[in-house]
mmCIF file with all atom_site columns, C-alpha atoms in Angstrom:
data_model
loop_
_atom_site.group_PDB
_atom_site.id
_atom_site.type_symbol
_atom_site.label_atom_id
_atom_site.label_alt_id
_atom_site.label_comp_id
_atom_site.label_asym_id
_atom_site.label_entity_id
_atom_site.label_seq_id
_atom_site.pdbx_PDB_ins_code
_atom_site.Cartn_x
_atom_site.Cartn_y
_atom_site.Cartn_z
_atom_site.occupancy
_atom_site.B_iso_or_equiv
_atom_site.pdbx_formal_charge
_atom_site.auth_seq_id
_atom_site.auth_comp_id
_atom_site.auth_asym_id
_atom_site.auth_atom_id
_atom_site.pdbx_PDB_model_num
ATOM 1   C CA . GLU A 1 1   ? 6.490  -29.623 8.723  1.00 0.00 ? 1   GLU A CA 1
ATOM 2   C CA . VAL A 1 2   ? 6.716  -33.101 10.231 1.00 0.00 ? 2   VAL A CA 1
ATOM 3   C CA . GLU A 1 3   ? 6.328  -33.304 13.966 1.00 0.00 ? 3   GLU A CA 1
ATOM 4   C CA . VAL A 1 4   ? 6.281  -36.283 16.314 1.00 0.00 ? 4   VAL A CA 1
ATOM 5   C CA . VAL A 1 5   ? 5.784  -35.521 19.988 1.00 0.00 ? 5   VAL A CA 1
ATOM 6   C CA . GLU A 1 6   ? 5.757  -37.986 22.878 1.00 0.00 ? 6   GLU A CA 1
ATOM 7   C CA . SER A 1 7   ? 4.132  -37.225 26.202 1.00 0.00 ? 7   SER A CA 1
ATOM 8   C CA . GLY A 1 8   ? 2.986  -38.997 29.334 1.00 0.00 ? 8   GLY A CA 1
ATOM 9   C CA . GLY A 1 9   ? 6.279  -40.014 30.856 1.00 0.00 ? 9   GLY A CA 1
ATOM 10  C CA . GLY A 1 10  ? 7.157  -39.462 34.486 1.00 0.00 ? 10  GLY A CA 1
ATOM 11  C CA . LEU A 1 11  ? 8.109  -41.036 37.773 1.00 0.00 ? 11  LEU A CA 1
ATOM 12  C CA . VAL A 1 12  ? 6.028  -43.949 39.022 1.00 0.00 ? 12  VAL A CA 1
ATOM 13  C CA . GLN A 1 13  ? 6.428  -46.628 41.654 1.00 0.00 ? 13  GLN A CA 1
ATOM 14  C CA . ALA A 1 14  ? 6.895  -50.251 40.698 1.00 0.00 ? 14  ALA A CA 1
ATOM 15  C CA . GLY A 1 15  ? 3.556  -51.839 39.928 1.00 0.00 ? 15  GLY A CA 1
ATOM 16  C CA . GLY A 1 16  ? 2.099  -48.572 38.723 1.00 0.00 ? 16  GLY A CA 1
ATOM 17  C CA . SER A 1 17  ? 0.866  -47.500 35.310 1.00 0.00 ? 17  SER A CA 1
ATOM 18  C CA . LEU A 1 18  ? 1.509  -44.807 32.755 1.00 0.00 ? 18  LEU A CA 1
ATOM 19  C CA . ARG A 1 19  ? 0.054  -44.059 29.352 1.00 0.00 ? 19  ARG A CA 1
ATOM 20  C CA . LEU A 1 20  ? 2.361  -42.600 26.758 1.00 0.00 ? 20  LEU A CA 1
ATOM 21  C CA . SER A 1 21  ? 1.033  -40.671 23.788 1.00 0.00 ? 21  SER A CA 1
ATOM 22  C CA . CYS A 1 22  ? 2.654  -40.060 20.427 1.00 0.00 ? 22  CYS A CA 1
ATOM 23  C CA . ALA A 1 23  ? 1.065  -37.236 18.468 1.00 0.00 ? 23  ALA A CA 1
ATOM 24  C CA . ALA A 1 24  ? 2.086  -36.775 14.851 1.00 0.00 ? 24  ALA A CA 1
ATOM 25  C CA . SER A 1 25  ? 1.512  -34.159 12.192 1.00 0.00 ? 25  SER A CA 1
ATOM 26  C CA . GLY A 1 26  ? 2.839  -33.145 8.792  1.00 0.00 ? 26  GLY A CA 1
ATOM 27  C CA . PHE A 1 27  ? 2.454  -36.502 7.064  1.00 0.00 ? 27  PHE A CA 1
ATOM 28  C CA . ALA A 1 28  ? -0.282 -38.992 6.127  1.00 0.00 ? 28  ALA A CA 1
ATOM 29  C CA . PHE A 1 29  ? -0.471 -40.664 9.526  1.00 0.00 ? 29  PHE A CA 1
ATOM 30  C CA . ASP A 1 30  ? -2.991 -43.267 8.365  1.00 0.00 ? 30  ASP A CA 1
ATOM 31  C CA . ASP A 1 31  ? -0.367 -44.702 5.987  1.00 0.00 ? 31  ASP A CA 1
ATOM 32  C CA . TYR A 1 32  ? 2.341  -45.057 8.614  1.00 0.00 ? 32  TYR A CA 1
ATOM 33  C CA . ALA A 1 33  ? 3.236  -47.808 11.021 1.00 0.00 ? 33  ALA A CA 1
ATOM 34  C CA . VAL A 1 34  ? 4.232  -46.469 14.423 1.00 0.00 ? 34  VAL A CA 1
ATOM 35  C CA . THR A 1 35  ? 6.665  -48.041 16.837 1.00 0.00 ? 35  THR A CA 1
ATOM 36  C CA . TRP A 1 36  ? 7.748  -47.394 20.398 1.00 0.00 ? 36  TRP A CA 1
ATOM 37  C CA . PHE A 1 37  ? 11.423 -47.896 21.207 1.00 0.00 ? 37  PHE A CA 1
ATOM 38  C CA . ARG A 1 38  ? 13.203 -47.366 24.475 1.00 0.00 ? 38  ARG A CA 1
ATOM 39  C CA . GLN A 1 39  ? 16.756 -46.623 25.494 1.00 0.00 ? 39  GLN A CA 1
ATOM 40  C CA . ALA A 1 40  ? 17.788 -47.305 29.070 1.00 0.00 ? 40  ALA A CA 1
ATOM 41  C CA . ALA A 1 41  ? 20.955 -45.192 28.948 1.00 0.00 ? 41  ALA A CA 1
ATOM 42  C CA . PRO A 1 42  ? 22.789 -43.203 26.269 1.00 0.00 ? 42  PRO A CA 1
ATOM 43  C CA . GLU A 1 43  ? 25.414 -45.919 25.897 1.00 0.00 ? 43  GLU A CA 1
ATOM 44  C CA . LYS A 1 44  ? 22.850 -48.687 25.498 1.00 0.00 ? 44  LYS A CA 1
ATOM 45  C CA . GLU A 1 45  ? 21.057 -49.587 22.318 1.00 0.00 ? 45  GLU A CA 1
ATOM 46  C CA . ARG A 1 46  ? 17.603 -48.373 21.485 1.00 0.00 ? 46  ARG A CA 1
ATOM 47  C CA . VAL A 1 47  ? 15.308 -51.401 21.425 1.00 0.00 ? 47  VAL A CA 1
ATOM 48  C CA . ILE A 1 48  ? 11.862 -52.019 20.016 1.00 0.00 ? 48  ILE A CA 1
ATOM 49  C CA . ILE A 1 49  ? 9.050  -52.303 22.527 1.00 0.00 ? 49  ILE A CA 1
ATOM 50  C CA . SER A 1 50  ? 5.857  -52.314 20.530 1.00 0.00 ? 50  SER A CA 1
ATOM 51  C CA . SER A 1 51  ? 4.607  -51.533 17.046 1.00 0.00 ? 51  SER A CA 1
ATOM 52  C CA . ILE A 1 52  ? 1.273  -51.059 15.325 1.00 0.00 ? 52  ILE A CA 1
ATOM 53  C CA . SER A 1 53  ? 0.569  -51.323 11.637 1.00 0.00 ? 53  SER A CA 1
ATOM 54  C CA . CYS A 1 54  ? -1.350 -48.814 9.567  1.00 0.00 ? 54  CYS A CA 1
ATOM 55  C CA . GLU A 1 55  ? -3.553 -51.081 7.499  1.00 0.00 ? 55  GLU A CA 1
ATOM 56  C CA . ASP A 1 56  ? -5.170 -53.569 9.810  1.00 0.00 ? 56  ASP A CA 1
ATOM 57  C CA . GLY A 1 57  ? -4.101 -52.644 13.315 1.00 0.00 ? 57  GLY A CA 1
ATOM 58  C CA . ARG A 1 58  ? -1.749 -55.598 13.697 1.00 0.00 ? 58  ARG A CA 1
ATOM 59  C CA . THR A 1 59  ? 0.546  -55.195 16.633 1.00 0.00 ? 59  THR A CA 1
ATOM 60  C CA . TYR A 1 60  ? 3.883  -56.443 17.842 1.00 0.00 ? 60  TYR A CA 1
ATOM 61  C CA . VAL A 1 61  ? 4.881  -56.496 21.500 1.00 0.00 ? 61  VAL A CA 1
ATOM 62  C CA . ALA A 1 62  ? 8.345  -57.401 22.759 1.00 0.00 ? 62  ALA A CA 1
ATOM 63  C CA . ASN A 1 63  ? 8.568  -60.378 25.094 1.00 0.00 ? 63  ASN A CA 1
ATOM 64  C CA . SER A 1 64  ? 9.999  -58.163 27.830 1.00 0.00 ? 64  SER A CA 1
ATOM 65  C CA . VAL A 1 65  ? 6.714  -56.248 28.107 1.00 0.00 ? 65  VAL A CA 1
ATOM 66  C CA . LYS A 1 66  ? 4.173  -58.740 26.777 1.00 0.00 ? 66  LYS A CA 1
ATOM 67  C CA . GLY A 1 67  ? 1.090  -58.903 28.955 1.00 0.00 ? 67  GLY A CA 1
ATOM 68  C CA . ARG A 1 68  ? 1.903  -55.534 30.563 1.00 0.00 ? 68  ARG A CA 1
ATOM 69  C CA . PHE A 1 69  ? 2.068  -53.033 27.682 1.00 0.00 ? 69  PHE A CA 1
ATOM 70  C CA . THR A 1 70  ? -0.625 -52.397 25.070 1.00 0.00 ? 70  THR A CA 1
ATOM 71  C CA . ILE A 1 71  ? -0.285 -50.296 21.953 1.00 0.00 ? 71  ILE A CA 1
ATOM 72  C CA . SER A 1 72  ? -3.209 -48.652 20.184 1.00 0.00 ? 72  SER A CA 1
ATOM 73  C CA . ARG A 1 73  ? -3.831 -45.894 17.701 1.00 0.00 ? 73  ARG A CA 1
ATOM 74  C CA . ASP A 1 74  ? -6.499 -43.279 17.002 1.00 0.00 ? 74  ASP A CA 1
ATOM 75  C CA . ASN A 1 75  ? -6.100 -42.158 13.413 1.00 0.00 ? 75  ASN A CA 1
ATOM 76  C CA . ALA A 1 76  ? -8.712 -39.437 13.860 1.00 0.00 ? 76  ALA A CA 1
ATOM 77  C CA . LYS A 1 77  ? -6.354 -37.837 16.377 1.00 0.00 ? 77  LYS A CA 1
ATOM 78  C CA . ASN A 1 78  ? -3.101 -38.817 14.630 1.00 0.00 ? 78  ASN A CA 1
ATOM 79  C CA . THR A 1 79  ? -2.029 -40.382 17.898 1.00 0.00 ? 79  THR A CA 1
ATOM 80  C CA . VAL A 1 80  ? -0.616 -43.683 19.089 1.00 0.00 ? 80  VAL A CA 1
ATOM 81  C CA . TYR A 1 81  ? -0.770 -44.733 22.707 1.00 0.00 ? 81  TYR A CA 1
ATOM 82  C CA . LEU A 1 82  ? 1.284  -47.072 24.834 1.00 0.00 ? 82  LEU A CA 1
ATOM 83  C CA . GLN A 1 83  ? -0.507 -48.216 27.957 1.00 0.00 ? 83  GLN A CA 1
ATOM 84  C CA . MET A 1 84  ? 2.059  -49.485 30.433 1.00 0.00 ? 84  MET A CA 1
ATOM 85  C CA . ASN A 1 85  ? 0.875  -51.483 33.435 1.00 0.00 ? 85  ASN A CA 1
ATOM 86  C CA . SER A 1 86  ? 2.677  -53.363 36.184 1.00 0.00 ? 86  SER A CA 1
ATOM 87  C CA . LEU A 1 87  ? 5.747  -51.263 35.616 1.00 0.00 ? 87  LEU A CA 1
ATOM 88  C CA . LYS A 1 88  ? 9.106  -52.533 36.821 1.00 0.00 ? 88  LYS A CA 1
ATOM 89  C CA . PRO A 1 89  ? 12.340 -50.698 37.599 1.00 0.00 ? 89  PRO A CA 1
ATOM 90  C CA . GLU A 1 90  ? 13.862 -52.269 34.489 1.00 0.00 ? 90  GLU A CA 1
ATOM 91  C CA . ASP A 1 91  ? 11.295 -50.403 32.390 1.00 0.00 ? 91  ASP A CA 1
ATOM 92  C CA . THR A 1 92  ? 13.117 -47.189 33.257 1.00 0.00 ? 92  THR A CA 1
ATOM 93  C CA . ALA A 1 93  ? 14.228 -45.604 29.992 1.00 0.00 ? 93  ALA A CA 1
ATOM 94  C CA . VAL A 1 94  ? 13.642 -42.836 27.519 1.00 0.00 ? 94  VAL A CA 1
ATOM 95  C CA . TYR A 1 95  ? 10.765 -43.913 25.316 1.00 0.00 ? 95  TYR A CA 1
ATOM 96  C CA . TYR A 1 96  ? 10.782 -42.856 21.682 1.00 0.00 ? 96  TYR A CA 1
ATOM 97  C CA . CYS A 1 97  ? 8.036  -42.930 19.107 1.00 0.00 ? 97  CYS A CA 1
ATOM 98  C CA . ALA A 1 98  ? 8.894  -43.400 15.443 1.00 0.00 ? 98  ALA A CA 1
ATOM 99  C CA . ALA A 1 99  ? 6.903  -43.656 12.217 1.00 0.00 ? 99  ALA A CA 1
ATOM 100 C CA . LYS A 1 100 ? 7.556  -45.285 8.861  1.00 0.00 ? 100 LYS A CA 1
ATOM 101 C CA . ILE A 1 101 ? 5.352  -45.660 5.854  1.00 0.00 ? 101 ILE A CA 1
ATOM 102 C CA . HIS A 1 102 ? 3.418  -48.898 5.491  1.00 0.00 ? 102 HIS A CA 1
ATOM 103 C CA . GLY A 1 103 ? 4.776  -51.980 7.253  1.00 0.00 ? 103 GLY A CA 1
ATOM 104 C CA . MET A 1 104 ? 6.251  -52.428 10.706 1.00 0.00 ? 104 MET A CA 1
ATOM 105 C CA . SER A 1 105 ? 9.980  -52.874 11.160 1.00 0.00 ? 105 SER A CA 1
ATOM 106 C CA . GLY A 1 106 ? 12.383 -53.439 14.002 1.00 0.00 ? 106 GLY A CA 1
ATOM 107 C CA . ARG A 1 107 ? 15.224 -51.603 12.268 1.00 0.00 ? 107 ARG A CA 1
ATOM 108 C CA . LEU A 1 108 ? 15.841 -48.091 13.533 1.00 0.00 ? 108 LEU A CA 1
ATOM 109 C CA . ASN A 1 109 ? 17.162 -46.939 10.174 1.00 0.00 ? 109 ASN A CA 1
ATOM 110 C CA . ASP A 1 110 ? 13.820 -47.720 8.544  1.00 0.00 ? 110 ASP A CA 1
ATOM 111 C CA . TYR A 1 111 ? 12.147 -44.908 10.482 1.00 0.00 ? 111 TYR A CA 1
ATOM 112 C CA . PRO A 1 112 ? 12.435 -41.384 9.023  1.00 0.00 ? 112 PRO A CA 1
ATOM 113 C CA . TYR A 1 113 ? 10.317 -39.672 11.671 1.00 0.00 ? 113 TYR A CA 1
ATOM 114 C CA . TRP A 1 114 ? 11.224 -39.652 15.355 1.00 0.00 ? 114 TRP A CA 1
ATOM 115 C CA . GLY A 1 115 ? 10.107 -37.832 18.450 1.00 0.00 ? 115 GLY A CA 1
ATOM 116 C CA . GLN A 1 116 ? 12.447 -36.386 21.067 1.00 0.00 ? 116 GLN A CA 1
ATOM 117 C CA . GLY A 1 117 ? 11.565 -38.989 23.662 1.00 0.00 ? 117 GLY A CA 1
ATOM 118 C CA . THR A 1 118 ? 9.873  -39.005 27.032 1.00 0.00 ? 118 THR A CA 1
ATOM 119 C CA . GLN A 1 119 ? 11.530 -40.196 30.251 1.00 0.00 ? 119 GLN A CA 1
ATOM 120 C CA . VAL A 1 120 ? 9.921  -43.001 32.220 1.00 0.00 ? 120 VAL A CA 1
ATOM 121 C CA . THR A 1 121 ? 11.386 -43.715 35.647 1.00 0.00 ? 121 THR A CA 1
ATOM 122 C CA . VAL A 1 122 ? 10.126 -46.594 37.772 1.00 0.00 ? 122 VAL A CA 1
ATOM 123 C CA . SER A 1 123 ? 11.202 -46.610 41.397 1.00 0.00 ? 123 SER A CA 1
ATOM 124 C CA . SER A 1 124 ? 11.455 -49.787 43.437 1.00 0.00 ? 124 SER A CA 1
#
C-alpha cells in the first residue's frame, strides 16, 4: 500500500523556521522525484515550491522561496525534507508532498502519489 505522509507543520512567528518531512512507503522511493507544493487557500491554485530528483539530487526551488527554503532527501529513510527559514506570513499555506517516477515536473497531474498535507501558519 502506497503511503505519503507529511509532518512538521505548525504555527510560527515571522522570521522563524520549520522543517517539514515527507515520509513515503509502498513504492521504490529511490526511483521517484519528490516535490513540495503549497496551497494558500482552497480556492487558490496549488503551486510548486521545491523539487528534488531521484538520480543525481538535482533540485528546483521557486523564486518565491529561493534562499530561504532547502529541499533534501534521505533515501535510506524514504524521506524528503523541506527546511524553511526566514518564514513570512505569505508562506502560510497547506504544504503537500508528491512523488512521481523519474524526472521532476511542475504539473500536478504528473504526480500519482500525494500526501494529505500539513498546515503551516506564519504570524506577523
